[in-house]
Short mmCIF file of C-alpha atoms in Angstrom, two decimals:
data_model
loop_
_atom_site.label_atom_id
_atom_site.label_comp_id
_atom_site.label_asym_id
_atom_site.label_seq_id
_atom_site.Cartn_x
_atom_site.Cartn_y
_atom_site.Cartn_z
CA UNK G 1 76.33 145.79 125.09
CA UNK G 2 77.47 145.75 121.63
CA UNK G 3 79.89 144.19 122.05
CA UNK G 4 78.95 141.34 124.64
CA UNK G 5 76.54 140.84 121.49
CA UNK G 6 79.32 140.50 118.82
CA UNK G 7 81.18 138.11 121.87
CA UNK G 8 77.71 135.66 121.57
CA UNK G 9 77.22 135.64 117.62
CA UNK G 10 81.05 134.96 117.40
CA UNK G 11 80.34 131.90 119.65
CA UNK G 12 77.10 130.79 118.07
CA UNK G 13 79.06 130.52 114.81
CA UNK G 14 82.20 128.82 116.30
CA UNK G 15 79.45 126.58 118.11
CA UNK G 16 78.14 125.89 115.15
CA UNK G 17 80.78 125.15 113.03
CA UNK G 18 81.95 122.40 115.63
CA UNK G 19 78.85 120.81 115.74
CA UNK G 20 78.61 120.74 111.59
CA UNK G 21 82.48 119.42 111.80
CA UNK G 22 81.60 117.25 114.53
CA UNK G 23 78.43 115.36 112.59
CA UNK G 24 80.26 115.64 109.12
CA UNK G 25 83.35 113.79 111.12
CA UNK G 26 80.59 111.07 112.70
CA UNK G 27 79.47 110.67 109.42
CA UNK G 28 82.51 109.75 107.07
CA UNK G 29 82.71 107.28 110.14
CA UNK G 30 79.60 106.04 109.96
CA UNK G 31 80.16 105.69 106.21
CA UNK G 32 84.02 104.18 106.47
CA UNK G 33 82.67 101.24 109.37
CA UNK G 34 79.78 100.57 107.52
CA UNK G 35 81.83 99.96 104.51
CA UNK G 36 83.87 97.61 106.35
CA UNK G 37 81.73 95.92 107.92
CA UNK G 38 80.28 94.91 103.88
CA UNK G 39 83.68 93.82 102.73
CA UNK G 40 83.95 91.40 105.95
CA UNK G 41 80.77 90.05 104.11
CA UNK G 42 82.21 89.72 100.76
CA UNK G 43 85.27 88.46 102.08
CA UNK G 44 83.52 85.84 103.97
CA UNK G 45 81.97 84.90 100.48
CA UNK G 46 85.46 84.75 98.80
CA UNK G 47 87.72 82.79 101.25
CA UNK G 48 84.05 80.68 101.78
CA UNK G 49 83.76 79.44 98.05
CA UNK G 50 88.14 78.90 97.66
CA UNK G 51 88.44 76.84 100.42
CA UNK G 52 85.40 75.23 101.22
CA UNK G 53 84.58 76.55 104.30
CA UNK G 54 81.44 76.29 105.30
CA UNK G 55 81.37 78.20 108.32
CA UNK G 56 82.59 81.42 106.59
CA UNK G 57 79.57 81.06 103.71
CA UNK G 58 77.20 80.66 106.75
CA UNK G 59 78.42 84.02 108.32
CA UNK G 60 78.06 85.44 104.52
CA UNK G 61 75.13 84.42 103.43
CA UNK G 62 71.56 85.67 105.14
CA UNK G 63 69.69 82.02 105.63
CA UNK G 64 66.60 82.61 103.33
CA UNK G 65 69.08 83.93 100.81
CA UNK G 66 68.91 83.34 97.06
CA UNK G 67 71.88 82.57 94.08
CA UNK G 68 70.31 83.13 90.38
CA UNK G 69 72.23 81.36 88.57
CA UNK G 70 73.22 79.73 85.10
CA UNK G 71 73.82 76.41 83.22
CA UNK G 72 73.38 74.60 79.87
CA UNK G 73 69.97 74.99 78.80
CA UNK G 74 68.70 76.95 82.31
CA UNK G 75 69.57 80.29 81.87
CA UNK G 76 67.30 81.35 85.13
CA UNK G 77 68.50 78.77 87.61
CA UNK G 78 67.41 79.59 91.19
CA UNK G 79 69.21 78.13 94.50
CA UNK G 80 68.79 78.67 97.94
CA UNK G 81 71.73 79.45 100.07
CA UNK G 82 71.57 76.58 101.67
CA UNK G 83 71.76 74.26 98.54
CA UNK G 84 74.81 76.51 97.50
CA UNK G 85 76.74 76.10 100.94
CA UNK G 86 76.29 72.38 100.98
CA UNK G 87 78.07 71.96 97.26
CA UNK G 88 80.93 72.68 99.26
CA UNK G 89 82.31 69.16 100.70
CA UNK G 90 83.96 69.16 104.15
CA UNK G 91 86.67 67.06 102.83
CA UNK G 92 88.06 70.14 100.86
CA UNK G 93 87.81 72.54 103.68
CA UNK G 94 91.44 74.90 103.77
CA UNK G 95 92.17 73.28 100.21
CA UNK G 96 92.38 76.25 97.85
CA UNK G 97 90.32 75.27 94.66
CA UNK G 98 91.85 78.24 92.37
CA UNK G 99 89.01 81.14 92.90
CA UNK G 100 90.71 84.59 93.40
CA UNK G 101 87.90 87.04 94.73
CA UNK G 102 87.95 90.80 94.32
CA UNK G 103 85.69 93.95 95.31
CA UNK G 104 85.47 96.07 91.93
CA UNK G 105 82.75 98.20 93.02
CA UNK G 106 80.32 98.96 96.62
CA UNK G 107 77.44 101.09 96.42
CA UNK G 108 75.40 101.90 99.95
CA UNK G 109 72.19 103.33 100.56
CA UNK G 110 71.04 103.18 104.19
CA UNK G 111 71.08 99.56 105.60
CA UNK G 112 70.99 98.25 101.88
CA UNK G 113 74.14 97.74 99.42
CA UNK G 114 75.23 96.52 96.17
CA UNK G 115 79.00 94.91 95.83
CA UNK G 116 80.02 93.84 92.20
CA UNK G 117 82.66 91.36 92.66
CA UNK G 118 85.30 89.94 90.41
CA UNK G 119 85.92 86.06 90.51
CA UNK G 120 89.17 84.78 88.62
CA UNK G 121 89.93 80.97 87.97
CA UNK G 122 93.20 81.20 85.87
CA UNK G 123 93.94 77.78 85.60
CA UNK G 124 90.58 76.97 83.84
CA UNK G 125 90.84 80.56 81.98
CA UNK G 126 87.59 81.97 83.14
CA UNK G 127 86.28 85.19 84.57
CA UNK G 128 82.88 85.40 86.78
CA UNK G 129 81.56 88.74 87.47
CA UNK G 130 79.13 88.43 91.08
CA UNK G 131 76.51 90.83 91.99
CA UNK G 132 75.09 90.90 95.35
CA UNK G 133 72.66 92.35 97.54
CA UNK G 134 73.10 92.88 100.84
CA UNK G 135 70.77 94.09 103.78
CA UNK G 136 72.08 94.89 107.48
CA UNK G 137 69.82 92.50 109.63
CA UNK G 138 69.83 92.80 113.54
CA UNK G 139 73.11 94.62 112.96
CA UNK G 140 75.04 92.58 110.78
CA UNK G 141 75.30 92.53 106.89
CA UNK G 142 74.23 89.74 105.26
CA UNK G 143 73.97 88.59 101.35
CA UNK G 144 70.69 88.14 100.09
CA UNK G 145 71.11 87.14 96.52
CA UNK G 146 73.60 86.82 94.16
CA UNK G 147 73.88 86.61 90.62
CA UNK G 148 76.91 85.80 88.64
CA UNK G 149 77.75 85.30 84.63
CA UNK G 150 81.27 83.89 83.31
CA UNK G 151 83.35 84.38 80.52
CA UNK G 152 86.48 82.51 79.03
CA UNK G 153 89.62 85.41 80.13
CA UNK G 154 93.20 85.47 79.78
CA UNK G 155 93.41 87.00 83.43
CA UNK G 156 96.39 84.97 84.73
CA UNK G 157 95.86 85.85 88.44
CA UNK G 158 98.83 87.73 88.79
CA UNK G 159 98.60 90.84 90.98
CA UNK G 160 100.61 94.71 90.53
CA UNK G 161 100.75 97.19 93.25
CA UNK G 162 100.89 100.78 91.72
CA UNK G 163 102.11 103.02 94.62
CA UNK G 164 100.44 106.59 94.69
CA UNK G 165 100.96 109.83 96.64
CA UNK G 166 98.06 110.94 98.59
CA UNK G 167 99.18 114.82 98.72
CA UNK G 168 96.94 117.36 97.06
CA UNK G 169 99.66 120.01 97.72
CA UNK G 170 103.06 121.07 97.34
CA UNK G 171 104.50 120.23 100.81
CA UNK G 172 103.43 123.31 103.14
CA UNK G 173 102.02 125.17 100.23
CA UNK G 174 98.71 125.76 99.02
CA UNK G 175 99.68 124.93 95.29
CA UNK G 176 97.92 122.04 94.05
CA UNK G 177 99.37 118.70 92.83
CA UNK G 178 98.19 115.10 92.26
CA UNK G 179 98.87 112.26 90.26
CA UNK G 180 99.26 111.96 86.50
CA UNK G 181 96.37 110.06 85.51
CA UNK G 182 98.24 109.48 82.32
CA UNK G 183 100.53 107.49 83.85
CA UNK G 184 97.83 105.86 85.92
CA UNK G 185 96.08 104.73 83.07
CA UNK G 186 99.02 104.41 80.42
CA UNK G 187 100.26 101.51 82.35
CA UNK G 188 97.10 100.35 83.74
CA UNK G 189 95.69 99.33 80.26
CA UNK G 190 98.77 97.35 79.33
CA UNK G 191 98.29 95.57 82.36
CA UNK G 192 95.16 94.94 82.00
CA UNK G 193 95.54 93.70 78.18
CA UNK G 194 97.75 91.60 79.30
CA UNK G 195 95.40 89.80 82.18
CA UNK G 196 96.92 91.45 84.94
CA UNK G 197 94.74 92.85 87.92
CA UNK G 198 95.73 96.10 89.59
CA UNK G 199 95.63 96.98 92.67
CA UNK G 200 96.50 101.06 94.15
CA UNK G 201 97.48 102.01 97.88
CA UNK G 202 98.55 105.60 98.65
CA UNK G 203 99.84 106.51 102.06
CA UNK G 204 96.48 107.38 103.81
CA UNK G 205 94.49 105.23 101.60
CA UNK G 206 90.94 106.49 99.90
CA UNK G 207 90.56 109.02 97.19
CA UNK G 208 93.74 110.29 95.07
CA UNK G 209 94.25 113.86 94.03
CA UNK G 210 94.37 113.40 90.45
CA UNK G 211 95.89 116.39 87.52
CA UNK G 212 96.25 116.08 83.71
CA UNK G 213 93.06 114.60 83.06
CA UNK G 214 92.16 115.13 79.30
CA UNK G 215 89.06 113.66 78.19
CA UNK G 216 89.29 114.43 74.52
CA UNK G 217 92.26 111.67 74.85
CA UNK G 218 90.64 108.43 74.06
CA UNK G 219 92.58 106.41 76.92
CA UNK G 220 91.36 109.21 79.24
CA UNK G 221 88.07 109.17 78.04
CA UNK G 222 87.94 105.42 78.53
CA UNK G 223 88.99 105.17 82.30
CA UNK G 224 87.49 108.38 83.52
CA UNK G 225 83.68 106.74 82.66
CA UNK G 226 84.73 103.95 83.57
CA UNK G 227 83.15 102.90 86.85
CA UNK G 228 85.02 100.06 88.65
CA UNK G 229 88.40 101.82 87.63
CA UNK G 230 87.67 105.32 88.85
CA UNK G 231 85.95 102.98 91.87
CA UNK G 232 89.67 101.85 92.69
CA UNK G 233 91.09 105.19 92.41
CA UNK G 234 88.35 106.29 94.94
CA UNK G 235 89.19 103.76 97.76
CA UNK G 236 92.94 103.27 97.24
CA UNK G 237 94.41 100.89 100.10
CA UNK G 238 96.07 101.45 102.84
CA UNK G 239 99.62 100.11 103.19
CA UNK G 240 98.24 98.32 106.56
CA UNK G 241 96.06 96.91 104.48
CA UNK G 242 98.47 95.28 101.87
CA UNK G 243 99.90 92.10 101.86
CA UNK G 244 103.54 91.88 100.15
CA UNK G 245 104.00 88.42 98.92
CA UNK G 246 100.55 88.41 96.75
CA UNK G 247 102.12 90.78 94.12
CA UNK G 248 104.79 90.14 91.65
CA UNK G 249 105.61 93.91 90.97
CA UNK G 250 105.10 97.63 92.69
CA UNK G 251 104.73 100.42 90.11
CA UNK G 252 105.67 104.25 91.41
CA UNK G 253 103.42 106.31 89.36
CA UNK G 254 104.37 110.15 89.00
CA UNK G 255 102.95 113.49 88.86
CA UNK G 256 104.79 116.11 91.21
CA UNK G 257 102.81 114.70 94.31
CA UNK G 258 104.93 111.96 93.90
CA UNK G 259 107.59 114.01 95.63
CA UNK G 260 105.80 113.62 98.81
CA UNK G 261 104.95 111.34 101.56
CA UNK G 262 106.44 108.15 99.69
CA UNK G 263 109.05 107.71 99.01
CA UNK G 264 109.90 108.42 102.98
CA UNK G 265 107.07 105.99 104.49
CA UNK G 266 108.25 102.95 106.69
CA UNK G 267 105.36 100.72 105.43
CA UNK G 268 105.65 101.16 101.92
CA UNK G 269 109.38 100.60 101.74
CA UNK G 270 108.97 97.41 103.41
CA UNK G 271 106.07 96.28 101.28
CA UNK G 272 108.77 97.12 97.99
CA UNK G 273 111.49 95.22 99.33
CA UNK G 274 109.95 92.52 100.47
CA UNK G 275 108.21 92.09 96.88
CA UNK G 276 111.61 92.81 95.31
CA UNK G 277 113.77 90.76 97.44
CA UNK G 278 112.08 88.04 98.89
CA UNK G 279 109.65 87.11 96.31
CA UNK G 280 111.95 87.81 93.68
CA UNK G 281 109.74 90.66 92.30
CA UNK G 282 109.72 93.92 90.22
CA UNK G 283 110.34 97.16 90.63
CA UNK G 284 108.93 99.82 88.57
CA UNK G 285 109.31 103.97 88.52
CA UNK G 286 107.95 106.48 85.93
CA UNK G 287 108.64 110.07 85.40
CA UNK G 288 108.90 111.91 89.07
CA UNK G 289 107.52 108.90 90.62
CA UNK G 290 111.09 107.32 90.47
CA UNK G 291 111.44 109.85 93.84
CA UNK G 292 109.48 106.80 95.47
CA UNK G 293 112.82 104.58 94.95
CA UNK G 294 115.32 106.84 96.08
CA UNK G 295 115.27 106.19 99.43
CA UNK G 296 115.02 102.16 99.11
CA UNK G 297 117.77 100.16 100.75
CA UNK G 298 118.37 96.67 100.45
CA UNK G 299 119.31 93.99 103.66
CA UNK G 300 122.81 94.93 103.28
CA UNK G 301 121.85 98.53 104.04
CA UNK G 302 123.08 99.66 100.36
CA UNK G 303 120.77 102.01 98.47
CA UNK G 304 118.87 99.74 95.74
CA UNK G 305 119.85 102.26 93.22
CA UNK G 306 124.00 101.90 93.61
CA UNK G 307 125.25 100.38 90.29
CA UNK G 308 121.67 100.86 88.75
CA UNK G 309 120.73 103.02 85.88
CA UNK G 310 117.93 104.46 86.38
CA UNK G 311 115.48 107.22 84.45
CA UNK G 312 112.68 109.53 86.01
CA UNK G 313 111.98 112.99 85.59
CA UNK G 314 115.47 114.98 85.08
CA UNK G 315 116.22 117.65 87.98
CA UNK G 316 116.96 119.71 84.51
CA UNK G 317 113.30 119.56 83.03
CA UNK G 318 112.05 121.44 85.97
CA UNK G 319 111.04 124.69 86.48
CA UNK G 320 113.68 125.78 89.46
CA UNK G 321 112.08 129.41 89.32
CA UNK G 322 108.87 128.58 89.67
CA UNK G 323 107.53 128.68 93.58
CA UNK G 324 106.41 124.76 93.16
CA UNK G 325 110.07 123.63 93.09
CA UNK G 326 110.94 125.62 95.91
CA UNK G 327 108.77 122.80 98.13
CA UNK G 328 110.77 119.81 96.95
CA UNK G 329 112.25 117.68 99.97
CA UNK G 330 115.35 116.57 97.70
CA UNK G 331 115.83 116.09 94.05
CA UNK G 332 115.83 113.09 91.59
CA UNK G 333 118.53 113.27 89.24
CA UNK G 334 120.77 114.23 92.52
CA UNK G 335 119.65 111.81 95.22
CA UNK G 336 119.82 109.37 92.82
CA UNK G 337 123.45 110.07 91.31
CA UNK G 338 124.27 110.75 95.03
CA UNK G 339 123.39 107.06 95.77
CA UNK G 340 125.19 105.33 93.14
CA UNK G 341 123.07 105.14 90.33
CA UNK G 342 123.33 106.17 87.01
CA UNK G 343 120.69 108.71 86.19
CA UNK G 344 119.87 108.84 82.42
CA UNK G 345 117.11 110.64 80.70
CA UNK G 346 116.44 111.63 76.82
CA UNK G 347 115.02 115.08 74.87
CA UNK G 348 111.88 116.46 76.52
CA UNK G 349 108.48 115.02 74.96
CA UNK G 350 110.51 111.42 74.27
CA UNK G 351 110.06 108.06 76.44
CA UNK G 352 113.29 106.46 77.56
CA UNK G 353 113.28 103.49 79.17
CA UNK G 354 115.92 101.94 81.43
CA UNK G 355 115.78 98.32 82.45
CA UNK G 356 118.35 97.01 84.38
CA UNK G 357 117.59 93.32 86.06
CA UNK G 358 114.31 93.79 88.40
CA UNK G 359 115.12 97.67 88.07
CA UNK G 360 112.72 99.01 85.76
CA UNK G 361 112.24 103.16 84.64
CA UNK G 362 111.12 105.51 82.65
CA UNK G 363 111.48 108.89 82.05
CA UNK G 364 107.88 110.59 81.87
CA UNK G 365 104.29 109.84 80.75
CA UNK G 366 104.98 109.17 77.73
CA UNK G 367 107.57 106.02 79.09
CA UNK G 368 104.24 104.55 80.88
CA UNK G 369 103.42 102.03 78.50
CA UNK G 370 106.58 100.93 77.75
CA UNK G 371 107.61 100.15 81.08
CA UNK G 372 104.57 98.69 81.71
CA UNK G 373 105.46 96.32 78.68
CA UNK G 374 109.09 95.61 79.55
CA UNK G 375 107.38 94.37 83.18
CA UNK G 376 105.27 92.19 81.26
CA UNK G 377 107.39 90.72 79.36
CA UNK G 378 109.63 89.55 82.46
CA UNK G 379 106.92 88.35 83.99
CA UNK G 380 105.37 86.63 81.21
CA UNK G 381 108.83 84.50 80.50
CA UNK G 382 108.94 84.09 84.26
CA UNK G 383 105.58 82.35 83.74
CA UNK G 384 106.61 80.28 80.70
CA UNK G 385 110.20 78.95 82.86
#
């Protein structure tokens, strides 16, 4: 009997446990479609108002929907949806007018959400920031009001892919890793100084594992609280999601997590080389995240690292006792000297830089900035020619 009894709690709990799994699982699904389904909304918005299609800002916009706007001497200007739509002249549909549209931040409660959106016109130098409300109607979500205020910005439209690792462990292990957010952020403010936008995609997309977080360092400090950054790092993209040609550089960021499930993934070796070789961009490693370019090839089927010198996180810096290093698939310094390239590093605690054409390194966190810089600076004169 006592037994049979043990047999029927043991299956109540398993029973339970699938059922908790089973609604937590509907639930991030629930959450996930519902998201989606918003940024169809906002998206019909932002291809809507840059190329004058009508049809689009219909689908977007609920029908009794409001815009609160602003002009010189009105700073409360009110106008209907349907006003708004109609600015937009048939004559200009598919002609791209210059806006560049971007999710910062989506916050949902129920069948009601908030989206602050980012609206860059470079060539007139000016920044809109959109807030909207949206409401799922019969099933579909819909805008109900937006309000927007612009600024004069030296955002130059220009877009950088920083490639992430999405592993919270050390291969099979259960010793935790995750990204550097000093490197994150080290290069992500020079960036953004420099009116760059960002974008992040990891290889299963969403929220990154993230170590070495500091806030008694001020550039810590000022990302961490700082909403539609840590927003980004939350809902990383996918690389199904990414489109290759609308960035002019991809930036490997480190941390020992870096070591796994890049630098071997189909997609985002494709999305690298075709930014590197068919739109003539940049590529960009720092500290172990230069194990994300040690597997590139280019068309010919050479390594992209042959000939190349090239800096990341020395195989000699790391701790080779230590059970961490024991889960490595393959080494930096080696693959890469393996492959052709020139590995060269400097003291520990130093940045060293290595730029060599479209090829640019560095050797740890400390590097971050400066590479960031030395990308900047190509594609600012690339601008300027």
């Amino acid at each position: 009997m006592k037994h049979r009894l043990l047999a029927l709690v043991t299956w109540l709990i398993l029973f339970t446990y699938t059922q908790v799994a089973a609604a937590r699982s509907d639930t991030e699904l629930t959450a996930a479609t519902e998201h989606a389904a918003i940024e169809t909304a906002i998206q019909d918005y932002f291809h809507g108002s840059a190329y004058s299609d009508k049809a689009r800002l219909k689908q977007a916009f609920h029908s009794q929907a409001r815009l609160y706007l602003e002009k010189p001497d009105t700073p409360f200007w009110e106008v209907p949806a349907t006003d708004y739509i109609n600015w937009y002249k048939e004559a200009n549909q598919g002609k791209f007018n210059g806006r560049l549209g971007r999710i910062l931040h989506i916050d949902r409660a129920g069948n009601l959400a908030t989206v602050k959106a980012e609206i860059l016109m470079p060539a007139r130098q000016q920044r809109y920031i959109d807030m909207f409300l949206l409401k799922k109607l019969d099933g579909m979500w819909q805008i109900l009001s937006k309000s927007a205020v612009g600024e004069a910005s030296p955002h130059n439209g220009k877009r950088i892919l920083f490639i992430l690792s999405s592993a919270h462990f050390h291969g099979d292990s259960k010793l935790p890793t995750g990204v550097s957010f000093s490197e994150i952020v080290n290069a992500y403010d020079e960036f953004a100084k420099a009116g760059f936008s960002i974008d992040f995609v990891s290889p299963e997309g969403g929220a990154l594992p993230l170590a070495y977080i500091n806030t008694s360092e001020p550039m810590h400090k000022k990302y961490l609280y700082n909403s539609d950054f840590m927003y980004a790092i939350g809902h990383t993209l996918k690389p199904e999601q990414v489109v290759a040609q609308d960035y002019r550089a991809v930036h490997y960021v480190g941390g020992t997590n870096a070591m796994y499930g890049v630098a071997d993934h189909p997609q985002l070796q494709k999305i690298s080389m075709t930014i590197y070789e068919q739109h003539g961009g940049i590529i960009s490693a720092v500290c172990h995240g230069t194990a994300g370019i040690a597997h590139l090839r280019l068309k010919n089927g050479e390594y992209l690292v042959k000939g190349r010198r090239i800096s990341g996180y020395p195989d000699e810096y790391e701790h080779q006792d230590r059970p961490y290093f024991q889960e490595f698939p393959f080494l930096i310094t080696k693959t890469i000297e393996e492959r052709g390239g020139t590995f060269l590093y400097s003291p520990r605690n130093t940045p060293h830089i290595e730029i060599d054409g479209r090829i640019i390194t560095g050797q740890n966190y400390l590097s971050s900035a400066g590479v960031a810089k030395a990308m900047i600076d190509i594609l600012t004169k690339e601008t300027a020619n």
